[in-house]
PDB file of C-alpha atoms in Angstrom:
ATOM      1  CA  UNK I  28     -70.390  20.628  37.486  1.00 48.00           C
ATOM      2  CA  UNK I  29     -68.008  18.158  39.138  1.00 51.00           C
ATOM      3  CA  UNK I  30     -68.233  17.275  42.483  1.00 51.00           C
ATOM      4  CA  UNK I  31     -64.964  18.106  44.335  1.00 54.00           C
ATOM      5  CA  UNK I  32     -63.760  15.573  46.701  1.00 52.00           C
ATOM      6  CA  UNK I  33     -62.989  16.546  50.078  1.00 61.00           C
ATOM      7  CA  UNK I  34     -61.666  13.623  51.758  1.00 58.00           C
ATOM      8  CA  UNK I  35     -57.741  13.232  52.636  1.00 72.00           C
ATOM      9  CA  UNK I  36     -57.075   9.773  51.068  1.00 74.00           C
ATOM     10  CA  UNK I  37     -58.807   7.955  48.470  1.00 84.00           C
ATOM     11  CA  UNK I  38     -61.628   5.567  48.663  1.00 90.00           C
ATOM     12  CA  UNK I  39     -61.720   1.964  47.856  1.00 91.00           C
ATOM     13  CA  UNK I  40     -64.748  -0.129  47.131  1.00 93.00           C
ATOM     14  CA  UNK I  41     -65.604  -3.114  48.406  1.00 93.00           C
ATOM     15  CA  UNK I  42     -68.217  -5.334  49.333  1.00 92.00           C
ATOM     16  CA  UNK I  43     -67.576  -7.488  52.633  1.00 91.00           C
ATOM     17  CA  UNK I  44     -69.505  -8.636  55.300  1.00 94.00           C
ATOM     18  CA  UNK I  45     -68.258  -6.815  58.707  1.00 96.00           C
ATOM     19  CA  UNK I  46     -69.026  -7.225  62.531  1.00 96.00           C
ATOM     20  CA  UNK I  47     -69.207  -4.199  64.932  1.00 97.00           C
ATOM     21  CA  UNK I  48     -69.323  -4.390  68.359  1.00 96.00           C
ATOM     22  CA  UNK I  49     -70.850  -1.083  70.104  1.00 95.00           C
ATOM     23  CA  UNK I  50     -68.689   0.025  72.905  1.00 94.00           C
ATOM     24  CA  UNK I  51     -68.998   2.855  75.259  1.00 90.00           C
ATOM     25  CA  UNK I  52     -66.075   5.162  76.111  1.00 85.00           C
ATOM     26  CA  UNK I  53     -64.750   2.848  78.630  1.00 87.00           C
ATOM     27  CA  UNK I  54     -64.714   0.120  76.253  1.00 83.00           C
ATOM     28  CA  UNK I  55     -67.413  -1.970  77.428  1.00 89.00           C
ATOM     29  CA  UNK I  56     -69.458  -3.919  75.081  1.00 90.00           C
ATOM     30  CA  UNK I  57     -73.569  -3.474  74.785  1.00 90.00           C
ATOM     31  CA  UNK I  58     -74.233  -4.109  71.257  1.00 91.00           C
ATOM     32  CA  UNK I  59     -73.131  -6.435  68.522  1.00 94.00           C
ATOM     33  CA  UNK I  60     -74.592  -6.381  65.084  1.00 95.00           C
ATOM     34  CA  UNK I  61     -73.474  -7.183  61.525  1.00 96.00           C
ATOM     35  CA  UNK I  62     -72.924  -4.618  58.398  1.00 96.00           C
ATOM     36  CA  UNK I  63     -71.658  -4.891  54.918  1.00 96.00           C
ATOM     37  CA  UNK I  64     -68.526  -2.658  54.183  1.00 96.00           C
ATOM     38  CA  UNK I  65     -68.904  -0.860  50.869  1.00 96.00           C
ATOM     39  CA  UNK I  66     -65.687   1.509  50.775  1.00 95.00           C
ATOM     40  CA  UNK I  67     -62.365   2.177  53.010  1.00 96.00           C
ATOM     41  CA  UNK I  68     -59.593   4.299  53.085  1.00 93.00           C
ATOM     42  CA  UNK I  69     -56.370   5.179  55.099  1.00 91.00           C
ATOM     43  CA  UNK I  70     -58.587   7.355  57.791  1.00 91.00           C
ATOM     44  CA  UNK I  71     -62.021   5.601  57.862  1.00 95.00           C
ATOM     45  CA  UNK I  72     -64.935   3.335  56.442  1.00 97.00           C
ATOM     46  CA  UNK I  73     -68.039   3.007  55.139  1.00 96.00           C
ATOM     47  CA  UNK I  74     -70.779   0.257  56.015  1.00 97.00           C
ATOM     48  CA  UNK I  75     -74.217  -0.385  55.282  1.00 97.00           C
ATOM     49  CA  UNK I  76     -76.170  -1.515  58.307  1.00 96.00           C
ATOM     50  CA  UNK I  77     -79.640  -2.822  59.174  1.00 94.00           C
ATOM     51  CA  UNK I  78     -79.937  -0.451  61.614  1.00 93.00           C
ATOM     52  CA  UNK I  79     -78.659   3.083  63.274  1.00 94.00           C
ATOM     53  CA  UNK I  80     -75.703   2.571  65.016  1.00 94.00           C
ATOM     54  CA  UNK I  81     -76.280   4.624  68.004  1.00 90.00           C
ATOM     55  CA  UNK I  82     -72.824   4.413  69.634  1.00 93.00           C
ATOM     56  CA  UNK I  83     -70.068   7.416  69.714  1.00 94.00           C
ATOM     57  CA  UNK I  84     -67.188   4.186  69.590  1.00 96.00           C
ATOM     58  CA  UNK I  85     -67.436   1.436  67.759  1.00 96.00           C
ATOM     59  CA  UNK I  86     -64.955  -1.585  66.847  1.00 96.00           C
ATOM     60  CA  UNK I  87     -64.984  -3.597  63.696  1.00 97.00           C
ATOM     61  CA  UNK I  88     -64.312  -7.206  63.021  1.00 96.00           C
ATOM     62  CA  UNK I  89     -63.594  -9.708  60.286  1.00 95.00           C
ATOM     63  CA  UNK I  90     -62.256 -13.309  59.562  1.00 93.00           C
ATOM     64  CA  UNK I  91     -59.108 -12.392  57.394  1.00 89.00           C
ATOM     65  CA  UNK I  92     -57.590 -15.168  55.035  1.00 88.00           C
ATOM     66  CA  UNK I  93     -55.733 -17.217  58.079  1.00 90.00           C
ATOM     67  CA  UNK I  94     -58.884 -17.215  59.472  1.00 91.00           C
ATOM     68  CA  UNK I  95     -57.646 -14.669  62.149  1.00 93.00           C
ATOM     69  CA  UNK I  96     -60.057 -12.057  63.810  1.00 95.00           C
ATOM     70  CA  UNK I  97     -58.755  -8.674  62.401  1.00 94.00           C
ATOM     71  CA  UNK I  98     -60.112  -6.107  64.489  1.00 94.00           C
ATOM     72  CA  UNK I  99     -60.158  -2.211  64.522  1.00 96.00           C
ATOM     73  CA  UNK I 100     -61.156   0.769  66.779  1.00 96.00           C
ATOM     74  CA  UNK I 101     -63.418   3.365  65.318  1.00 96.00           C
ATOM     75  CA  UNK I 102     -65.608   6.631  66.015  1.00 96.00           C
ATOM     76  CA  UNK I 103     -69.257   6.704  64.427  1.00 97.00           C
ATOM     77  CA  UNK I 104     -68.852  10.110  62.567  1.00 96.00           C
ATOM     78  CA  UNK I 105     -72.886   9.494  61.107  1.00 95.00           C
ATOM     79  CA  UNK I 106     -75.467   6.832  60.667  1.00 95.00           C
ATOM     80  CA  UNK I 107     -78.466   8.046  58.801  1.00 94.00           C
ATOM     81  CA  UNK I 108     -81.181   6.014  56.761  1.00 95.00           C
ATOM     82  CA  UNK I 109     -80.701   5.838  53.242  1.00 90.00           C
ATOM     83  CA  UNK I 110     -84.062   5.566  51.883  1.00 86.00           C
ATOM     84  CA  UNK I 111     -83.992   2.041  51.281  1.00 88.00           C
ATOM     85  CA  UNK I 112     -84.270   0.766  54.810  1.00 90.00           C
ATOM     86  CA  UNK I 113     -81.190   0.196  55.228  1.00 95.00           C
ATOM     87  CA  UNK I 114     -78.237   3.131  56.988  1.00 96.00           C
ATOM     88  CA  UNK I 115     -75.292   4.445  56.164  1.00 96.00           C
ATOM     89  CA  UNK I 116     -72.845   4.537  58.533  1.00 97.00           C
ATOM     90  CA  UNK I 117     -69.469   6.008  58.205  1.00 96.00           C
ATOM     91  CA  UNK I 118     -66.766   5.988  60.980  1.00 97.00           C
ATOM     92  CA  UNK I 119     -63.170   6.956  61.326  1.00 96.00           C
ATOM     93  CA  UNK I 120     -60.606   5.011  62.568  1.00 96.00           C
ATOM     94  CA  UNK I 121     -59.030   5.551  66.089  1.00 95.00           C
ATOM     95  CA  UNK I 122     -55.949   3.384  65.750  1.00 89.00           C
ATOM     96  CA  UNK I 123     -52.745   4.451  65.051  1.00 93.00           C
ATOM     97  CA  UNK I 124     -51.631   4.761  61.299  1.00 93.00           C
ATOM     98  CA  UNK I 125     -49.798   1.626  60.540  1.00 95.00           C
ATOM     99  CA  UNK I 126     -52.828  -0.372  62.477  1.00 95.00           C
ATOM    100  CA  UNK I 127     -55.358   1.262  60.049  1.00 94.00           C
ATOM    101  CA  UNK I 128     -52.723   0.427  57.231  1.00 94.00           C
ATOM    102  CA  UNK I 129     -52.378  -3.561  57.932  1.00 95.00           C
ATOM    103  CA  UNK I 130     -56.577  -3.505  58.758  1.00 95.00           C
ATOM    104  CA  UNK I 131     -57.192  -1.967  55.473  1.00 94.00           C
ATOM    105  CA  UNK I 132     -54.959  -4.375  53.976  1.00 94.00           C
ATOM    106  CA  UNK I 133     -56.611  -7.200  55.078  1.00 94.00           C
ATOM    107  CA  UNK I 134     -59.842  -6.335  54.354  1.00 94.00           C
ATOM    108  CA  UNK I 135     -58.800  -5.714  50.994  1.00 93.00           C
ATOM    109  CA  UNK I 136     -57.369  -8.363  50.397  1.00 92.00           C
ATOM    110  CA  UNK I 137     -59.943 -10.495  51.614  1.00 90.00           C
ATOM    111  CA  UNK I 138     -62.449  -9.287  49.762  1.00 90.00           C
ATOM    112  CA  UNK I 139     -60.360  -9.956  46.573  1.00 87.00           C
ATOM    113  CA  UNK I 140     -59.662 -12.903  47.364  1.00 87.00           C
ATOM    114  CA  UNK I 141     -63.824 -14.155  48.009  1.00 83.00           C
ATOM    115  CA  UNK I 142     -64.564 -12.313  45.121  1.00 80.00           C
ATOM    116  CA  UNK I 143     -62.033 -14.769  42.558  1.00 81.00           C
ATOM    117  CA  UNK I 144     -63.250 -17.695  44.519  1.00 78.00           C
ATOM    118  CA  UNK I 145     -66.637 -16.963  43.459  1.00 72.00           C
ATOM    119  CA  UNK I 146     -66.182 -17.113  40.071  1.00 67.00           C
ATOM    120  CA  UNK I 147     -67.441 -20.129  38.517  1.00 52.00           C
ATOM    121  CA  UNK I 148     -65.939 -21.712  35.522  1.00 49.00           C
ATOM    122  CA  UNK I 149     -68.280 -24.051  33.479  1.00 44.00           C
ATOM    123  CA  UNK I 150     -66.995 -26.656  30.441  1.00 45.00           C
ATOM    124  CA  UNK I 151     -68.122 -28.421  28.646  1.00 47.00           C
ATOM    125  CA  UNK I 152     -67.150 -31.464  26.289  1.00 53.00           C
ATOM    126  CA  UNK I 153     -67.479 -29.122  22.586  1.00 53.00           C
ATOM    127  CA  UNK I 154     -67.046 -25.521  24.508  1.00 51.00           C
ATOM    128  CA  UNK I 155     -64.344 -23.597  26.056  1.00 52.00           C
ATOM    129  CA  UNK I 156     -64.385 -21.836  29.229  1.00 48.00           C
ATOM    130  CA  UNK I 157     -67.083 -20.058  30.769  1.00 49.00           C
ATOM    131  CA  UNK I 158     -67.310 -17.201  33.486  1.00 49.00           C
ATOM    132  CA  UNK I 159     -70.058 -16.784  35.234  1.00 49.00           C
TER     133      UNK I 159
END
């Protein structure tokens, strides 16, 4: 049986290091901590953290390309252990729809960007080129 998907707007996987900053609803700072972002769409994200995220707000951070901090709003919709000692924490994102739009962008493009740089291409004198 296929799994219907519920979600509004499609998911996009990535794989990019991400900083929160736990905030409470007057937007003062108590926390900061770092994550791995594993998917994004138009309304939200997903990260992988060390460990829970036990804030209702949240904001998210990240060294675009310029080297710019890119940062977004969000609302910690769950954070629950995944069995592997590390959580899952998805949250939706409070800013308004062209801010999520140019933050999602970013990321994106970011992480497409680190992952061509980290190819490495090996020759030889006899061979062609090699991917690793």
């Amino acid at each position: 049986m296929e799994k219907k998907e519920r979600r509004r707007h499609p998911r996009v996987a990535i794989d990019d290091p991400i900083s929160y900053l736990c905030v409470d609803s007057d937007g003062q700072q108590f926390a900061q901590n770092m994550g791995i972002a594993r998917d994004v769409s138009q309304s939200g994200i997903y990260i992988e953290t060390f460990s829970v995220v036990e804030t209702e707000y949240i904001v998210l951070a990240f060294a675009d390309l310029e080297n710019n901090i890119t940062e977004i709003k969000g609302k910690v919709v769950y954070s629950q252990e995944n069995g592997s000692g590390t959580y899952k924490t998805g949250i939706s994102f409070k800013g308004e729809h062209l801010e999520n739009i140019k933050f999602i962008e970013k990321l994106i493009k970011y992480y497409h960007y680190k992952k061509e740089k980290s190819r490495l291409i090996v020759s030889g004198p006899n061979q062609g080129h090699t991917t690793l």
